[in-house]
PDB file of C-alpha atoms in Angstrom:
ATOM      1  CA  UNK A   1     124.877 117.143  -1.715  1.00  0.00           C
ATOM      2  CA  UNK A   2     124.119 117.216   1.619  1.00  0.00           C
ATOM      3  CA  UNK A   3     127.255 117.390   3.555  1.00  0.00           C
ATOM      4  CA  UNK A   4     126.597 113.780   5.299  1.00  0.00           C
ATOM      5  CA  UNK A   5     128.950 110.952   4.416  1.00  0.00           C
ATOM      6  CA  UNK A   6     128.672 107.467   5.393  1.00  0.00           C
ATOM      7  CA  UNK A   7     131.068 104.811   5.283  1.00  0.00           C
ATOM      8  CA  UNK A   8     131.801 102.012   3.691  1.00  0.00           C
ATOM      9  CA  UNK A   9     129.414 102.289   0.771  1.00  0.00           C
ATOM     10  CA  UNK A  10     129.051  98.713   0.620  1.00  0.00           C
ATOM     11  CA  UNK A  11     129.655  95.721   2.925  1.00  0.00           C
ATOM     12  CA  UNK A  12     129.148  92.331   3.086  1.00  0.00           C
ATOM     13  CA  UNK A  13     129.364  90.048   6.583  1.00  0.00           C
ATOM     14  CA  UNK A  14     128.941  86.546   7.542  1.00  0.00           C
ATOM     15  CA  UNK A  15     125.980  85.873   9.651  1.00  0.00           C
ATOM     16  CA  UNK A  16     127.043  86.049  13.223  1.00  0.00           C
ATOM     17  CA  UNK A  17     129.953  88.621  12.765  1.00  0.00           C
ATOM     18  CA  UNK A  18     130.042  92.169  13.780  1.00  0.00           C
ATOM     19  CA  UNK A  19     129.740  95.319  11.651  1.00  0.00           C
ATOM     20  CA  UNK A  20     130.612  99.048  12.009  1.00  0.00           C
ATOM     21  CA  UNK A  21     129.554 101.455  10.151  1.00  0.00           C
ATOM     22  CA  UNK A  22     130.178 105.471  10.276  1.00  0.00           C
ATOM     23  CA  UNK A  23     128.285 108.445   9.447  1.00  0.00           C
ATOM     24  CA  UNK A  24     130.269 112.774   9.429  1.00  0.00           C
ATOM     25  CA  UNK A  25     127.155 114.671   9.578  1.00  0.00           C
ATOM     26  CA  UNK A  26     126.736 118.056   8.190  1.00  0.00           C
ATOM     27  CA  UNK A  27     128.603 121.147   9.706  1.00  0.00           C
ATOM     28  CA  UNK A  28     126.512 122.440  12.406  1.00  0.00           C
ATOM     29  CA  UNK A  29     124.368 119.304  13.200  1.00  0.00           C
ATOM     30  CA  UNK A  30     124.308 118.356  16.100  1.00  0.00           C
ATOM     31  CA  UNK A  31     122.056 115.521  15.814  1.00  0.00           C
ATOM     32  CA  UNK A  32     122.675 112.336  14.014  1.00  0.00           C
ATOM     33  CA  UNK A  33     119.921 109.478  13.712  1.00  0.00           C
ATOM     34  CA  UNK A  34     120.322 106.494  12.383  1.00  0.00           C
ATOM     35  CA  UNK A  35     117.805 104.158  10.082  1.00  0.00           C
ATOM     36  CA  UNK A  36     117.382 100.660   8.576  1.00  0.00           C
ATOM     37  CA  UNK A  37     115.833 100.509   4.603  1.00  0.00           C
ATOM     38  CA  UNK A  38     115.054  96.814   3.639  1.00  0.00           C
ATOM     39  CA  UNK A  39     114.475  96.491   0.212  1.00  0.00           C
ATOM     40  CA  UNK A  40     111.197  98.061  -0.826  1.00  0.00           C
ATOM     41  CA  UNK A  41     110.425  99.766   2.230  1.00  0.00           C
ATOM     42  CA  UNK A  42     110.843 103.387   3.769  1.00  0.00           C
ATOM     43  CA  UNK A  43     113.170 103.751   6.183  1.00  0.00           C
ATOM     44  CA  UNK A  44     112.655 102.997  10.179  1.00  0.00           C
ATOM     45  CA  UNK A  45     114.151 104.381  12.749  1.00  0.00           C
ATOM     46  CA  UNK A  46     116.720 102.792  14.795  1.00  0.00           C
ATOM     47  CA  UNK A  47     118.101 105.601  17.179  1.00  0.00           C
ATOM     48  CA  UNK A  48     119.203 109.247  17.548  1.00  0.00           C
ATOM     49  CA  UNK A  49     121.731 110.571  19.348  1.00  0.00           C
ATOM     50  CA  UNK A  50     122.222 114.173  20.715  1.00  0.00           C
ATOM     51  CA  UNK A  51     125.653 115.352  22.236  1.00  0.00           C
ATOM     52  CA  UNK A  52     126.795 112.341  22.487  1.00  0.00           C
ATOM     53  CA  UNK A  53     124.168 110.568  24.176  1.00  0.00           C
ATOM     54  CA  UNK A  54     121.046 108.386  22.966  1.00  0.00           C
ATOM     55  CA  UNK A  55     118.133 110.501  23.185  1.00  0.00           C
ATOM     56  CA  UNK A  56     115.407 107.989  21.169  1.00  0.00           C
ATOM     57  CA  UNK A  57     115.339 104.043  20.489  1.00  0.00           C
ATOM     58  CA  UNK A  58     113.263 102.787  17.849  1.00  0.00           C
ATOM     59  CA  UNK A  59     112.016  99.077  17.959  1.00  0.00           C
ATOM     60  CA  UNK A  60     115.240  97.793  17.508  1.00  0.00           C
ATOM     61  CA  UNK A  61     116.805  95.132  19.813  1.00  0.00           C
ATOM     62  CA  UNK A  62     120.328  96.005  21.917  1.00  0.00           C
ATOM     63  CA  UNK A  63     122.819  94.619  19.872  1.00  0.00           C
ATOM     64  CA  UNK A  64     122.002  97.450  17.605  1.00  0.00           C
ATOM     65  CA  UNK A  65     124.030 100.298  19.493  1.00  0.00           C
ATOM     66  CA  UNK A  66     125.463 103.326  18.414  1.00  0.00           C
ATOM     67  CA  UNK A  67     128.373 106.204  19.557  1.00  0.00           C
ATOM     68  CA  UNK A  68     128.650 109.762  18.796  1.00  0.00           C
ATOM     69  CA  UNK A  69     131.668 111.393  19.433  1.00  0.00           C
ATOM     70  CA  UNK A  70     132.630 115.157  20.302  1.00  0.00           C
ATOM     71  CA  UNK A  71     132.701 116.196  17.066  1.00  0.00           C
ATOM     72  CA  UNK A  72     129.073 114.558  16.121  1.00  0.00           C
ATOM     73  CA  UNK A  73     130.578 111.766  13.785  1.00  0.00           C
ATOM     74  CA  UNK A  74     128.797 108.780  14.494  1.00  0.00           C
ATOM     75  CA  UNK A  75     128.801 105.090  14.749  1.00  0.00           C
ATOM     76  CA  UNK A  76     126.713 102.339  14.305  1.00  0.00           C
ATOM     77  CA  UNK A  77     127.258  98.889  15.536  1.00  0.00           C
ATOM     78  CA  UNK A  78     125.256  95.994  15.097  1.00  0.00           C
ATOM     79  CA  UNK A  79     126.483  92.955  16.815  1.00  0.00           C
ATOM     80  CA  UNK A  80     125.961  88.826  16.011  1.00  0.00           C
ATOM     81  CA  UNK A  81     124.117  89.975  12.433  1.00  0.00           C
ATOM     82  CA  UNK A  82     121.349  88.257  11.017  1.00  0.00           C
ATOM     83  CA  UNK A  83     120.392  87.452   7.459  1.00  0.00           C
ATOM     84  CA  UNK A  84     117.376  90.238   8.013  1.00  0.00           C
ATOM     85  CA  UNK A  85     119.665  92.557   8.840  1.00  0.00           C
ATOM     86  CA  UNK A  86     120.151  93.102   4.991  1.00  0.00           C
ATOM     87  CA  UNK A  87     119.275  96.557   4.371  1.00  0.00           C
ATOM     88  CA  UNK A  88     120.949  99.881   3.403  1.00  0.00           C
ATOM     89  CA  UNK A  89     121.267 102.168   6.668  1.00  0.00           C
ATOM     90  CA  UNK A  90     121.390 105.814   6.502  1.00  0.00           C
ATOM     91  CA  UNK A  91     122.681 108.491   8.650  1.00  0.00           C
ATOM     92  CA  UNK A  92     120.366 112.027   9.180  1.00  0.00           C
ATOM     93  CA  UNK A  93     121.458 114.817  10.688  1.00  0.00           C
ATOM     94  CA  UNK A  94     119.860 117.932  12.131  1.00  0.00           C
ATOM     95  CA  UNK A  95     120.565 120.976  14.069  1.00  0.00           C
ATOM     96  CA  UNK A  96     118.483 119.864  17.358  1.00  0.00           C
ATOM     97  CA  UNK A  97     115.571 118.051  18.334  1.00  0.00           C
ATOM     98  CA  UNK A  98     112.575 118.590  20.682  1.00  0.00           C
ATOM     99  CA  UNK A  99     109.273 119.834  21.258  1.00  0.00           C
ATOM    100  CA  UNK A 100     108.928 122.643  18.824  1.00  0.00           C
ATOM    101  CA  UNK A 101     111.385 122.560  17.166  1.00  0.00           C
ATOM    102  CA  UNK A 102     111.218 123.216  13.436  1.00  0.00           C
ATOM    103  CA  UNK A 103     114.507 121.103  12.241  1.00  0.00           C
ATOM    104  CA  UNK A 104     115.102 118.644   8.693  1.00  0.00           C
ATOM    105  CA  UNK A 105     116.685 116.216   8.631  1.00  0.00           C
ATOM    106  CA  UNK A 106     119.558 115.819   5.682  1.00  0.00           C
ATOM    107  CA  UNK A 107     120.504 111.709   4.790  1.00  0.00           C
ATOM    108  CA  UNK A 108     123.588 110.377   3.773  1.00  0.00           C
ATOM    109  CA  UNK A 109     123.826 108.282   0.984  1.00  0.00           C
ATOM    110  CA  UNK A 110     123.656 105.241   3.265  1.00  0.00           C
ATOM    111  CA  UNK A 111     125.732 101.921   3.813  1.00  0.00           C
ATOM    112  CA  UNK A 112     124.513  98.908   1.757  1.00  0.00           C
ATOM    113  CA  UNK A 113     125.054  96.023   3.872  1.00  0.00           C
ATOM    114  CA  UNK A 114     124.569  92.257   2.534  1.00  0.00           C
ATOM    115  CA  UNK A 115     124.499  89.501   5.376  1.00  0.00           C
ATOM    116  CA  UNK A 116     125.192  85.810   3.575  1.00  0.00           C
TER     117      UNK A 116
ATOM    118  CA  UNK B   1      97.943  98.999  10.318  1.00  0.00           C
ATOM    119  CA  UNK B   2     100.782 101.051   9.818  1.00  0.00           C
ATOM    120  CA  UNK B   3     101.002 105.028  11.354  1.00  0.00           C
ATOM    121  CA  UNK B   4     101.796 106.352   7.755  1.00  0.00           C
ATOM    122  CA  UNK B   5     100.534 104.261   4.230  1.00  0.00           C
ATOM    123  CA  UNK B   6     101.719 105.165   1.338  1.00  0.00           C
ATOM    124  CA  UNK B   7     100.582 103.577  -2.360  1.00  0.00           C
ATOM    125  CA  UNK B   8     103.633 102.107  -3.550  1.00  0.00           C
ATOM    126  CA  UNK B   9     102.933 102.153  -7.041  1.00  0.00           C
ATOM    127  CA  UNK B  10     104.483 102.127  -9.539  1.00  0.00           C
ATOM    128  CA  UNK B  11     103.206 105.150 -11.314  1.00  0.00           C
ATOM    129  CA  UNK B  12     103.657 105.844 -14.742  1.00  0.00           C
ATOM    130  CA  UNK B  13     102.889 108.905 -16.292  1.00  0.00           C
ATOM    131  CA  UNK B  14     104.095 110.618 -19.738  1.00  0.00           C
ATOM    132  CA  UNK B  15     106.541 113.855 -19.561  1.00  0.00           C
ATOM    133  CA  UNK B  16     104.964 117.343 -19.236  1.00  0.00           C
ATOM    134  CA  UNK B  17     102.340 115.356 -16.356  1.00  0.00           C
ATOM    135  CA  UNK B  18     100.795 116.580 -13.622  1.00  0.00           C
ATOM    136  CA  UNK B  19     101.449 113.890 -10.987  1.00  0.00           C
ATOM    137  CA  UNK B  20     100.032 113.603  -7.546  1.00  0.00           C
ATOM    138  CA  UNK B  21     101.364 111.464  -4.415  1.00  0.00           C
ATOM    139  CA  UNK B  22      99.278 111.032  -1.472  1.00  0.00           C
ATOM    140  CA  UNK B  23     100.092 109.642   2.259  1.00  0.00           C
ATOM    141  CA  UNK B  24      97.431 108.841   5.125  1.00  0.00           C
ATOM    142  CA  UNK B  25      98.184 108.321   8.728  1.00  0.00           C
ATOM    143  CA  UNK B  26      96.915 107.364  11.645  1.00  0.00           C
ATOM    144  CA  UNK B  27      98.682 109.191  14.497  1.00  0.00           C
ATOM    145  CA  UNK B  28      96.878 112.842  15.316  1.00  0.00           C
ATOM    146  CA  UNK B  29     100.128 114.253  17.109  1.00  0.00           C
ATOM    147  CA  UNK B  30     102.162 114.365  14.208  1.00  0.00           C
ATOM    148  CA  UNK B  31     102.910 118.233  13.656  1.00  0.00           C
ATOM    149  CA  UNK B  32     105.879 118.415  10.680  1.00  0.00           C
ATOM    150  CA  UNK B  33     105.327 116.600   7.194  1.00  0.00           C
ATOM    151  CA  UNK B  34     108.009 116.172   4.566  1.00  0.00           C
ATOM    152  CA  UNK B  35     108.884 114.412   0.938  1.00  0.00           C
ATOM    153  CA  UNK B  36     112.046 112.757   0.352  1.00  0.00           C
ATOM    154  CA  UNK B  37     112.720 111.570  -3.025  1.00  0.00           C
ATOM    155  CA  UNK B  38     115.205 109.004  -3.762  1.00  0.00           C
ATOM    156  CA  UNK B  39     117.175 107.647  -6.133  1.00  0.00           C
ATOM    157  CA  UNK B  40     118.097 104.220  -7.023  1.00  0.00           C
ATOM    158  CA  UNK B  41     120.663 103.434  -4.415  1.00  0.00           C
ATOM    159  CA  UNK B  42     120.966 106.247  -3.062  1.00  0.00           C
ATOM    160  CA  UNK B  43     119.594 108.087   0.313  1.00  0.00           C
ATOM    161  CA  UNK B  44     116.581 110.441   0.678  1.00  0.00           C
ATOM    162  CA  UNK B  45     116.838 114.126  -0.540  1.00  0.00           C
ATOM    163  CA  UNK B  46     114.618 116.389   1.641  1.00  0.00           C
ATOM    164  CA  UNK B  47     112.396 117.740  -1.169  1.00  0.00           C
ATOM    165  CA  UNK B  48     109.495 119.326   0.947  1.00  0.00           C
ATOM    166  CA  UNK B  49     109.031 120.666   4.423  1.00  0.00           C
ATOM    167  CA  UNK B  50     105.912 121.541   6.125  1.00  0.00           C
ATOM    168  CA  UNK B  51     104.478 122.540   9.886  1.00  0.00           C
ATOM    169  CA  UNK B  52     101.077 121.701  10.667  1.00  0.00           C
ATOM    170  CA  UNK B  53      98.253 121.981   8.104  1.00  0.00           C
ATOM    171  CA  UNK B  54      98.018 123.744   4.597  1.00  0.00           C
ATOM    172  CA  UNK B  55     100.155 124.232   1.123  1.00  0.00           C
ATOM    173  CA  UNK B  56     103.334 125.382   0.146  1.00  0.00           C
ATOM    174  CA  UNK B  57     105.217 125.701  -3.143  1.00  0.00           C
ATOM    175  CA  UNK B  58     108.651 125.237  -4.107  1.00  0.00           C
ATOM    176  CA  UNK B  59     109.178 125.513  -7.988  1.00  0.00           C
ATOM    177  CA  UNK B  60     107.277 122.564  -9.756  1.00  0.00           C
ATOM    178  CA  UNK B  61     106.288 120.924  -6.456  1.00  0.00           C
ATOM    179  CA  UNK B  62     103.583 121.914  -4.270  1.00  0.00           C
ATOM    180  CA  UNK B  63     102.730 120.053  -0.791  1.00  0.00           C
ATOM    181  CA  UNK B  64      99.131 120.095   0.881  1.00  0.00           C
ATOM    182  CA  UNK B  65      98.640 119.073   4.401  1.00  0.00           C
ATOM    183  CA  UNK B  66      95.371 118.328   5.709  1.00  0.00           C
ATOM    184  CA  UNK B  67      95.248 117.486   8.793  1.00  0.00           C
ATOM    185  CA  UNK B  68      91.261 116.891   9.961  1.00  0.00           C
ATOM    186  CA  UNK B  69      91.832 113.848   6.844  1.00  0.00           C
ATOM    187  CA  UNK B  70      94.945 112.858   8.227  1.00  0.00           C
ATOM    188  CA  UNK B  71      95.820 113.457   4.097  1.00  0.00           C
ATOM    189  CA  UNK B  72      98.801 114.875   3.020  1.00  0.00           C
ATOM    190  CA  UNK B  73     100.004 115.196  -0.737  1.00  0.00           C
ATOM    191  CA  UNK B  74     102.633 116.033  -3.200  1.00  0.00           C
ATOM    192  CA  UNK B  75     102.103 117.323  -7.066  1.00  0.00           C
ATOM    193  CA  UNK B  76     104.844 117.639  -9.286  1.00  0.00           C
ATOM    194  CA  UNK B  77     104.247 120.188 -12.301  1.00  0.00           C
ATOM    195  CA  UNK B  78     105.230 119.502 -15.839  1.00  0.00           C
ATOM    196  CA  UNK B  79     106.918 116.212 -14.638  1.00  0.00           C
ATOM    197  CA  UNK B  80     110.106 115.745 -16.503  1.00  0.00           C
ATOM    198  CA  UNK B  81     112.160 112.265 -16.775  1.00  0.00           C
ATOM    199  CA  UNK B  82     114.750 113.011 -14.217  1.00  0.00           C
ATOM    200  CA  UNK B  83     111.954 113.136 -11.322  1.00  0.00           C
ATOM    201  CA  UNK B  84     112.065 109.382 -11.789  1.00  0.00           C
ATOM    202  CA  UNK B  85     112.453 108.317  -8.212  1.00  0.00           C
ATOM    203  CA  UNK B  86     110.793 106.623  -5.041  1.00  0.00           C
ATOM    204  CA  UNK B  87     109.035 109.409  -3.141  1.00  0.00           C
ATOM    205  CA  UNK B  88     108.753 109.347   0.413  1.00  0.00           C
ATOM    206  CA  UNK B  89     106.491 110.707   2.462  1.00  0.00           C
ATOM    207  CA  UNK B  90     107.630 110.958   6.432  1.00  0.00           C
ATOM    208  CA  UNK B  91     106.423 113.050   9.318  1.00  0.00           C
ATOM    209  CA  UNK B  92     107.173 113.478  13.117  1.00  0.00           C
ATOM    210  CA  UNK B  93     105.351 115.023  16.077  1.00  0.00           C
ATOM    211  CA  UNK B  94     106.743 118.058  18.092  1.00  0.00           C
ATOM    212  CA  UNK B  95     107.849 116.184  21.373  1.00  0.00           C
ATOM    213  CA  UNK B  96     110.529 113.793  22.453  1.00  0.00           C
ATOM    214  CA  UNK B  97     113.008 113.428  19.554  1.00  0.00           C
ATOM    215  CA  UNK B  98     113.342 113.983  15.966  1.00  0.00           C
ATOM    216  CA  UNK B  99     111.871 110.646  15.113  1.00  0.00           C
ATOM    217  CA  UNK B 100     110.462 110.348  11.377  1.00  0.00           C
ATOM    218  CA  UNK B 101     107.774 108.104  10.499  1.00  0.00           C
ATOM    219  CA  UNK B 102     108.033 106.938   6.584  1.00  0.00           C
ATOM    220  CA  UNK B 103     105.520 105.711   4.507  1.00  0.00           C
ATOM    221  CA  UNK B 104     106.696 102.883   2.013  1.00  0.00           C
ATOM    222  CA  UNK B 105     107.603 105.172  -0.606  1.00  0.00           C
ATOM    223  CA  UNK B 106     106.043 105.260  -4.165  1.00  0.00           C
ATOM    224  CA  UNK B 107     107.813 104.735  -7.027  1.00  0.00           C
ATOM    225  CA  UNK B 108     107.060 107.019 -10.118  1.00  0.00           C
ATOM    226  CA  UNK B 109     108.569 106.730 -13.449  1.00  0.00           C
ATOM    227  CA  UNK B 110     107.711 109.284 -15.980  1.00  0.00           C
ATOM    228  CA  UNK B 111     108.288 108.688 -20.386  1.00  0.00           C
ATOM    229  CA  UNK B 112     109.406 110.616 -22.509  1.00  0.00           C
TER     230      UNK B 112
END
């Protein structure tokens, strides 16, 4: 186990709603970045975020955004979903980031999420 | 053409194998390599960590970076059943932010 949880396990949405989805990363980490799995494919990176602030933004448009909060949980939210927004989205987190540094990155078990 | 390309398989290969997975890329900055392997429905386990170019050995796995080929590699010892997984390759450079690029993941089933 890696220490990172993500929540709900499974969800499905309506096409057009609003999701949320949460990530506790492991003890320590600082870090949290989040990433979008379609079936078949590795994973692609959406966004990090570093004490509380995004620090990276993958090709993803805006109404993917994110929080992180004091004590590094973190939140995804995707707004007006699509049907390609079908995927399974993990959480990583890390110690720090940055030229140099030697960090891994531990995933969550991710969040399946079905839009119909 | 993608940074990172990864055969996707699948690979089958009978118990007590010696397998081999292999990932190209494109991108020259890219400094730290690593192997995820994952499980149906499930999220990556960090298997393999490397900095810059040659081998290291953890148990039955041993990953080789080479990085004038832009080549890196995993090989998995005396493969047993329960390594049947998708196996990811990823790998970052050292600036900006801890951004991993993945390769489409191969999966490998080995027999009894």
């Amino acid at each position: 186990e890696t220490g990172v949880t993500q929540s709900p396990t499974h969800l499905i949405k309506t096409r057009g709603q609003q999701v949320t989805l949460r990530c506790s990363s492991q003890s320590g980490h600082n870090t949290v970045s989040w990433y979008q799995q379609a079936l078949g494919q590795g994973p692609q990176f959406i966004f990090q975020y570093y004490r509380e602030e995004e620090n990276g933004r993958g090709n993803f448009p805006p109404r993917f955004s994110g929080l992180q909060f004091p004590n590094y949980s973190s939140e995804l939210n995707v707004n007006a979903l699509e049907l390609d927004d079908s995927a399974l989205y993990l959480c990583a987190s890390s110690l720090s980031w940055g030229q140099g540094a030697n960090t891994e990155a531990f995933f969550g078990q991710g969040t399946r999420l079905t839009v119909v | 053409q993608k940074e990172v390309e990864q055969d996707p398989g699948p690979l089958s290969v009978p118990e007590g194998a010696i397998v081999s997975l292999n990932c190209t890329y494109s991108n020259s900055a890219f400094q730290y390599f690593m192997w995820y392997r994952q499980y149906s429905r499930k999220g990556p386990e960090l298997l393999m960590y490397t900095y810059s170019s040659g081998n290291k050995e953890d148990g039955r796995f041993t990953a080789q970076v080479d990085k004038s080929s832009k080549y890196i590699s995993l090989f998995i010892r005396d493969s047993q059943p329960s390594d049947s997984a998708t196996y990811l390759c990823a790998m970052r450079d050292s600036g900006g932010y801890n951004k991993l690029i993945f390769g489409a993941g191969t999966r490998l089933a080995v027999h009894p």
